[in-house]
């Protein structure tokens, strides 16, 4: 699920990140910021709610860097989906899909 918002109130990636954390906690889930040793471009958040879900956060309208696209491709080739979120609206859509059980577990 790559969810890109058309309208956004956020102007920085950190705002989208805080908004995601709050929304996930509000539905009883947890988020973990992930640091990958020796790997560039891997997703920066793991969301745990009805399974595990990898999330890449971007500032509104920002494209993935080539290394991020490549890492997401490698993960998908092994059956692991990465959700790209770049706005409050995108976070809302992602959280609602999680809540309704519409997203497949990443693992």
Short mmCIF file of N, CA and C in Angstrom, two decimals:
data_model
loop_
_atom_site.label_atom_id
_atom_site.label_comp_id
_atom_site.label_asym_id
_atom_site.label_seq_id
_atom_site.Cartn_x
_atom_site.Cartn_y
_atom_site.Cartn_z
N UNK A 1 0.85 -1.18 0.00
CA UNK A 1 0.00 0.00 0.00
C UNK A 1 0.88 1.22 0.00
N UNK A 2 0.94 1.90 -1.07
CA UNK A 2 1.59 3.20 -1.12
C UNK A 2 0.47 4.21 -1.09
N UNK A 3 0.41 4.95 -0.02
CA UNK A 3 -0.67 5.90 0.14
C UNK A 3 -0.08 7.29 0.15
N UNK A 4 -0.41 8.03 -0.86
CA UNK A 4 0.07 9.40 -0.96
C UNK A 4 -1.11 10.33 -0.83
N UNK A 5 -1.03 11.27 0.07
CA UNK A 5 -2.14 12.20 0.28
C UNK A 5 -2.17 13.29 -0.76
N UNK A 6 -3.38 13.74 -1.07
CA UNK A 6 -3.52 14.86 -2.00
C UNK A 6 -3.56 16.17 -1.24
N UNK A 7 -4.11 16.14 -0.05
CA UNK A 7 -4.15 17.33 0.80
C UNK A 7 -3.44 16.97 2.09
N UNK A 8 -2.65 17.88 2.59
CA UNK A 8 -1.92 17.56 3.82
C UNK A 8 -1.79 18.79 4.69
N UNK A 9 -1.82 18.55 5.99
CA UNK A 9 -1.57 19.62 6.95
C UNK A 9 -0.13 19.56 7.42
N UNK A 10 0.53 18.44 7.17
CA UNK A 10 1.90 18.26 7.61
C UNK A 10 2.86 18.88 6.61
N UNK A 11 3.98 19.37 7.11
CA UNK A 11 4.97 19.93 6.20
C UNK A 11 6.33 19.26 6.37
N UNK A 12 6.45 18.38 7.38
CA UNK A 12 7.73 17.72 7.63
C UNK A 12 7.49 16.25 7.92
N UNK A 13 8.48 15.44 7.60
CA UNK A 13 8.39 14.00 7.87
C UNK A 13 8.18 13.74 9.36
N UNK A 14 8.83 14.53 10.21
CA UNK A 14 8.69 14.31 11.66
C UNK A 14 7.25 14.51 12.13
N UNK A 15 6.51 15.40 11.48
CA UNK A 15 5.11 15.60 11.83
C UNK A 15 4.28 14.38 11.45
N UNK A 16 4.55 13.83 10.28
CA UNK A 16 3.85 12.62 9.83
C UNK A 16 4.20 11.47 10.77
N UNK A 17 5.46 11.38 11.18
CA UNK A 17 5.91 10.33 12.09
C UNK A 17 5.19 10.40 13.44
N UNK A 18 5.10 11.59 14.02
CA UNK A 18 4.39 11.76 15.30
C UNK A 18 2.91 11.42 15.17
N UNK A 19 2.33 11.84 14.05
CA UNK A 19 0.91 11.58 13.81
C UNK A 19 0.65 10.07 13.70
N UNK A 20 1.52 9.36 12.98
CA UNK A 20 1.38 7.90 12.87
C UNK A 20 1.47 7.25 14.25
N UNK A 21 2.45 7.62 15.03
CA UNK A 21 2.64 7.05 16.36
C UNK A 21 1.39 7.24 17.22
N UNK A 22 0.85 8.44 17.21
CA UNK A 22 -0.34 8.74 18.01
C UNK A 22 -1.54 7.93 17.53
N UNK A 23 -1.76 7.89 16.22
CA UNK A 23 -2.91 7.16 15.67
C UNK A 23 -2.82 5.66 15.96
N UNK A 24 -1.62 5.09 15.85
CA UNK A 24 -1.45 3.66 16.13
C UNK A 24 -1.68 3.38 17.61
N UNK A 25 -1.15 4.21 18.48
CA UNK A 25 -1.36 4.03 19.92
C UNK A 25 -2.85 4.15 20.27
N UNK A 26 -3.56 5.05 19.59
CA UNK A 26 -4.99 5.23 19.86
C UNK A 26 -5.83 3.99 19.54
N UNK A 27 -5.35 3.13 18.64
CA UNK A 27 -6.11 1.91 18.33
C UNK A 27 -5.53 0.68 19.06
N UNK A 28 -4.56 0.92 19.94
CA UNK A 28 -4.00 -0.17 20.74
C UNK A 28 -2.76 -0.83 20.15
N UNK A 29 -2.19 -0.23 19.11
CA UNK A 29 -0.98 -0.77 18.51
C UNK A 29 0.26 -0.08 19.04
N UNK A 30 1.41 -0.53 18.55
CA UNK A 30 2.67 0.10 18.93
C UNK A 30 3.51 0.32 17.67
N UNK A 31 4.40 1.27 17.74
CA UNK A 31 5.34 1.51 16.65
C UNK A 31 6.75 1.44 17.20
N UNK A 32 7.64 1.03 16.35
CA UNK A 32 9.06 1.00 16.70
C UNK A 32 9.85 1.65 15.58
N UNK A 33 10.70 2.58 15.95
CA UNK A 33 11.63 3.17 14.98
C UNK A 33 12.78 2.18 14.83
N UNK A 34 13.16 1.92 13.60
CA UNK A 34 14.15 0.88 13.33
C UNK A 34 15.40 1.49 12.72
N UNK A 35 16.54 1.09 13.23
CA UNK A 35 17.84 1.45 12.67
C UNK A 35 18.43 0.18 12.06
N UNK A 36 18.77 0.23 10.79
CA UNK A 36 19.33 -0.91 10.10
C UNK A 36 20.85 -0.74 10.04
N UNK A 37 21.58 -1.70 10.52
CA UNK A 37 23.03 -1.65 10.49
C UNK A 37 23.53 -2.12 9.13
N UNK A 38 24.26 -1.26 8.45
CA UNK A 38 24.85 -1.62 7.18
C UNK A 38 23.89 -1.68 6.00
N UNK A 39 22.67 -1.16 6.18
CA UNK A 39 21.69 -1.17 5.09
C UNK A 39 21.13 0.24 4.92
N UNK A 40 21.25 0.77 3.73
CA UNK A 40 20.67 2.08 3.42
C UNK A 40 19.36 1.87 2.67
N UNK A 41 18.37 2.69 2.99
CA UNK A 41 17.12 2.66 2.24
C UNK A 41 16.05 1.74 2.78
N UNK A 42 16.31 1.05 3.87
CA UNK A 42 15.30 0.16 4.44
C UNK A 42 14.25 0.98 5.19
N UNK A 43 13.04 0.43 5.36
CA UNK A 43 11.97 1.18 6.02
C UNK A 43 12.34 1.58 7.45
N UNK A 44 11.77 2.73 7.89
CA UNK A 44 12.18 3.29 9.17
C UNK A 44 11.24 2.99 10.34
N UNK A 45 10.09 2.40 10.09
CA UNK A 45 9.15 2.10 11.17
C UNK A 45 8.58 0.70 11.03
N UNK A 46 8.36 0.05 12.17
CA UNK A 46 7.64 -1.20 12.25
C UNK A 46 6.38 -0.93 13.07
N UNK A 47 5.23 -1.21 12.49
CA UNK A 47 3.96 -1.02 13.17
C UNK A 47 3.44 -2.40 13.57
N UNK A 48 3.10 -2.55 14.84
CA UNK A 48 2.58 -3.81 15.35
C UNK A 48 1.12 -3.61 15.76
N UNK A 49 0.24 -4.18 14.95
CA UNK A 49 -1.21 -4.17 15.21
C UNK A 49 -1.82 -5.21 14.29
N UNK A 50 -2.37 -6.25 14.88
CA UNK A 50 -2.92 -7.37 14.10
C UNK A 50 -1.86 -7.89 13.13
N UNK A 51 -0.65 -7.99 13.61
CA UNK A 51 0.48 -8.42 12.80
C UNK A 51 1.55 -7.34 12.77
N UNK A 52 2.51 -7.53 11.89
CA UNK A 52 3.63 -6.59 11.75
C UNK A 52 3.55 -5.96 10.37
N UNK A 53 3.81 -4.65 10.31
CA UNK A 53 3.69 -3.90 9.06
C UNK A 53 4.86 -2.90 8.97
N UNK A 54 5.63 -3.01 7.88
CA UNK A 54 6.73 -2.07 7.66
C UNK A 54 6.20 -0.78 7.04
N UNK A 55 6.72 0.34 7.53
CA UNK A 55 6.28 1.65 7.05
C UNK A 55 7.50 2.51 6.72
N UNK A 56 7.44 3.16 5.57
CA UNK A 56 8.42 4.17 5.18
C UNK A 56 7.72 5.51 5.25
N UNK A 57 8.22 6.41 6.06
CA UNK A 57 7.64 7.75 6.18
C UNK A 57 8.44 8.73 5.34
N UNK A 58 7.72 9.60 4.66
CA UNK A 58 8.32 10.63 3.82
C UNK A 58 7.67 11.97 4.13
N UNK A 59 8.38 13.03 3.85
CA UNK A 59 7.73 14.34 3.97
C UNK A 59 6.71 14.43 2.84
N UNK A 60 5.68 15.24 3.01
CA UNK A 60 4.62 15.31 2.00
C UNK A 60 5.15 15.56 0.58
N UNK A 61 4.78 14.67 -0.32
CA UNK A 61 5.14 14.79 -1.72
C UNK A 61 6.54 14.35 -2.09
N UNK A 62 7.34 13.96 -1.10
CA UNK A 62 8.72 13.57 -1.38
C UNK A 62 8.77 12.17 -1.99
N UNK A 63 9.55 11.99 -3.04
CA UNK A 63 9.67 10.66 -3.65
C UNK A 63 10.62 9.79 -2.84
N UNK A 64 10.54 8.49 -3.07
CA UNK A 64 11.51 7.58 -2.49
C UNK A 64 12.86 7.83 -3.15
N UNK A 65 13.92 7.70 -2.37
CA UNK A 65 15.26 7.75 -2.95
C UNK A 65 15.48 6.43 -3.71
N UNK A 66 16.35 6.41 -4.70
CA UNK A 66 16.59 5.17 -5.46
C UNK A 66 16.93 3.97 -4.56
N UNK A 67 17.76 4.19 -3.54
CA UNK A 67 18.11 3.08 -2.64
C UNK A 67 16.89 2.59 -1.87
N UNK A 68 15.98 3.49 -1.50
CA UNK A 68 14.76 3.07 -0.82
C UNK A 68 13.88 2.23 -1.75
N UNK A 69 13.73 2.67 -2.98
CA UNK A 69 12.94 1.91 -3.96
C UNK A 69 13.52 0.51 -4.14
N UNK A 70 14.83 0.44 -4.21
CA UNK A 70 15.50 -0.86 -4.38
C UNK A 70 15.27 -1.76 -3.16
N UNK A 71 15.44 -1.24 -1.97
CA UNK A 71 15.23 -2.03 -0.76
C UNK A 71 13.78 -2.50 -0.66
N UNK A 72 12.83 -1.63 -1.00
CA UNK A 72 11.42 -2.03 -0.97
C UNK A 72 11.16 -3.13 -1.99
N UNK A 73 11.79 -3.03 -3.17
CA UNK A 73 11.67 -4.06 -4.19
C UNK A 73 12.21 -5.39 -3.67
N UNK A 74 13.39 -5.37 -3.05
CA UNK A 74 13.97 -6.60 -2.50
C UNK A 74 13.06 -7.22 -1.45
N UNK A 75 12.51 -6.39 -0.58
CA UNK A 75 11.62 -6.90 0.47
C UNK A 75 10.37 -7.52 -0.15
N UNK A 76 9.79 -6.84 -1.13
CA UNK A 76 8.59 -7.36 -1.79
C UNK A 76 8.88 -8.67 -2.51
N UNK A 77 10.06 -8.78 -3.10
CA UNK A 77 10.44 -10.02 -3.78
C UNK A 77 10.47 -11.20 -2.81
N UNK A 78 10.62 -10.91 -1.53
CA UNK A 78 10.63 -11.95 -0.50
C UNK A 78 9.31 -11.98 0.28
N UNK A 79 8.29 -11.34 -0.29
CA UNK A 79 6.95 -11.40 0.29
C UNK A 79 6.66 -10.41 1.40
N UNK A 80 7.50 -9.39 1.54
CA UNK A 80 7.32 -8.41 2.61
C UNK A 80 6.95 -7.06 1.99
N UNK A 81 5.78 -6.55 2.32
CA UNK A 81 5.27 -5.28 1.79
C UNK A 81 5.72 -4.13 2.67
N UNK A 82 6.05 -3.00 2.04
CA UNK A 82 6.40 -1.77 2.75
C UNK A 82 5.35 -0.72 2.37
N UNK A 83 4.75 -0.09 3.36
CA UNK A 83 3.75 0.95 3.15
C UNK A 83 4.43 2.31 3.21
N UNK A 84 4.25 3.12 2.18
CA UNK A 84 4.87 4.44 2.11
C UNK A 84 3.80 5.47 2.44
N UNK A 85 4.05 6.26 3.50
CA UNK A 85 3.08 7.25 3.97
C UNK A 85 3.74 8.62 3.98
N UNK A 86 3.05 9.61 3.39
CA UNK A 86 3.67 10.94 3.31
C UNK A 86 2.75 12.07 3.75
N UNK A 87 1.64 11.75 4.40
CA UNK A 87 0.73 12.80 4.85
C UNK A 87 -0.16 12.29 5.97
N UNK A 88 -0.83 13.20 6.65
CA UNK A 88 -1.80 12.80 7.67
C UNK A 88 -2.90 11.98 7.03
N UNK A 89 -3.35 12.39 5.86
CA UNK A 89 -4.40 11.66 5.14
C UNK A 89 -3.96 10.22 4.84
N UNK A 90 -2.72 10.06 4.39
CA UNK A 90 -2.20 8.72 4.10
C UNK A 90 -2.15 7.88 5.37
N UNK A 91 -1.75 8.48 6.48
CA UNK A 91 -1.73 7.77 7.76
C UNK A 91 -3.14 7.35 8.15
N UNK A 92 -4.11 8.24 7.99
CA UNK A 92 -5.50 7.91 8.32
C UNK A 92 -6.00 6.71 7.52
N UNK A 93 -5.70 6.68 6.23
CA UNK A 93 -6.12 5.57 5.36
C UNK A 93 -5.45 4.27 5.81
N UNK A 94 -4.16 4.34 6.09
CA UNK A 94 -3.41 3.17 6.55
C UNK A 94 -3.97 2.64 7.88
N UNK A 95 -4.19 3.52 8.84
CA UNK A 95 -4.67 3.11 10.15
C UNK A 95 -6.07 2.51 10.05
N UNK A 96 -6.92 3.10 9.24
CA UNK A 96 -8.28 2.56 9.07
C UNK A 96 -8.23 1.17 8.44
N UNK A 97 -7.35 0.97 7.46
CA UNK A 97 -7.20 -0.35 6.85
C UNK A 97 -6.68 -1.37 7.87
N UNK A 98 -5.75 -0.96 8.72
CA UNK A 98 -5.27 -1.83 9.80
C UNK A 98 -6.40 -2.20 10.74
N UNK A 99 -7.12 -1.18 11.17
CA UNK A 99 -8.20 -1.38 12.14
C UNK A 99 -9.24 -2.37 11.61
N UNK A 100 -9.54 -2.27 10.33
CA UNK A 100 -10.55 -3.14 9.71
C UNK A 100 -9.99 -4.50 9.29
N UNK A 101 -8.68 -4.70 9.50
CA UNK A 101 -8.06 -5.98 9.15
C UNK A 101 -7.88 -6.20 7.67
N UNK A 102 -7.76 -5.12 6.91
CA UNK A 102 -7.64 -5.21 5.45
C UNK A 102 -6.21 -5.34 4.96
N UNK A 103 -5.24 -5.23 5.84
CA UNK A 103 -3.84 -5.33 5.42
C UNK A 103 -3.24 -6.64 5.84
N UNK A 104 -2.51 -7.24 4.93
CA UNK A 104 -1.83 -8.51 5.19
C UNK A 104 -0.62 -8.27 6.08
N UNK A 105 -0.40 -9.18 6.99
CA UNK A 105 0.78 -9.15 7.85
C UNK A 105 2.03 -9.14 6.98
N UNK A 106 3.03 -8.38 7.36
CA UNK A 106 4.26 -8.25 6.56
C UNK A 106 5.08 -9.53 6.52
N UNK A 107 4.89 -10.40 7.49
CA UNK A 107 5.74 -11.60 7.57
C UNK A 107 4.95 -12.85 7.29
#
